Amino acid sequence: MNKIFLIIICILLIFSCKNKKTNVSNENNLFSTSISNNINENEEIKIGAIYALTGKAAKDSKDSINGISLAVKILNEKGGILGKKIKIRYYDNQSTEAGSQIAAKKAVKDNVLMIIGCQYSNHTLAAAPVIQEASIPMITDSSSNVNVTLIGDYIFRTCSIDSYQGMMLAKFAYQKCNAKRVSILIENYNEYSKGLADMFLQTFSKYKENSVKVYYYNSGDTDFKSQLLSIKNENPNLIFIPGYLKESGFIVKQAKLLGIQAIMLGADGWDENIFTYGGEYINGSYSSTFWTSEYQTDENIKFISSFKKEYGDTLITGSTALAYDTVFLIYDAITRAGIFDRKVIRNVLAATSGFRGVTGTISFDGKRNPLKPLIIQKYSNNHTYFYSILENEEK
């Protein structure tokens, strides 16, 4: 009798363990592929946004945050997405790569549906592997380093890649600025700056009768006299500075004060805020951007009107417009998917074609990079003005 009783107990224990193991497996699969059940139970869609809320990059990130906030407000006033209001949950990357990785892990733990950010390429390169592993769709508005989307099939971007920018800026320098002698100032340990410089150099070196000299500086530097004195001796026609606002502004100002007459050329890391650091010496310079107020499309006219109503005279930058477009790309993808399922949303997002945004018409290529034109802006009278459009030659 005791033997039969023990056999029955053992059989019951085996079935109990088997069922428990199956339940755990199902929970893990649900977390990694779909959060439909969670969304249906809640009134809000949680979307993570990883940006610098503190540290040296916080001022730049504010432009993107303004664009996100405006887009979310407009969409929520119209009922949100599939009848659910959007809730943006911000994660501070503290302006560092380590902070970006920590922020990504927090967003994954919070089980957000999708993630927007980061702004700087270095930060996105640190955060994206964590997000890719969790199979959460991520769209960066401003990280243009070519390696960002190569991390995995859940990583997208709204801006053009550095290789395209660098190539087109080199052509602009040679064909429109008649530059033959060029100096390039690259920020050490910055993938964004290096990526732009590499493609610029590769493209420009193909032209005949040219010379290029490369110089380096560190993030946070304020004195560039040593590099600029060497550059002055080279007497370049043009100086290419693929950096961010603060250092680039100081470089241009100090170059002009040293009597360097070369044309100054930047990339999308520049905007009108650069006058804060370079003052009137910025006038006469050029840079690339992804947005202009002179786009006379219905989308852009409505965007500018809504922004001014919400933020008054606050400057609209390319990052603001890109972040705004990013939110509407998310809205478009989820609406077409018809379900709050990350894998389905990712697939629908990847198939995006002909999306009409404020930064132009967006279609994603096979590496989840947008095919769109590049805009050149000129700095004059302490403001930026539309100069020309460089059409995407990869279409």
Tab-separated table of C-alpha atoms in Angstrom, residues 5-15:
chain	number	residue	atom	x	y	z
A	5	PHE	CA	1.031	5.696	-2.535
A	6	LEU	CA	4.655	6.759	-3.167
A	7	ILE	CA	4.321	6.010	-6.900
A	8	ILE	CA	1.199	8.198	-7.130
A	9	ILE	CA	2.973	11.069	-5.320
A	10	CYS	CA	5.969	10.866	-7.694
A	11	ILE	CA	3.719	10.961	-10.775
A	12	LEU	CA	1.909	14.040	-9.459
A	13	LEU	CA	5.215	15.834	-8.769
A	14	ILE	CA	6.493	15.123	-12.291
A	15	PHE	CA	3.353	16.599	-13.915
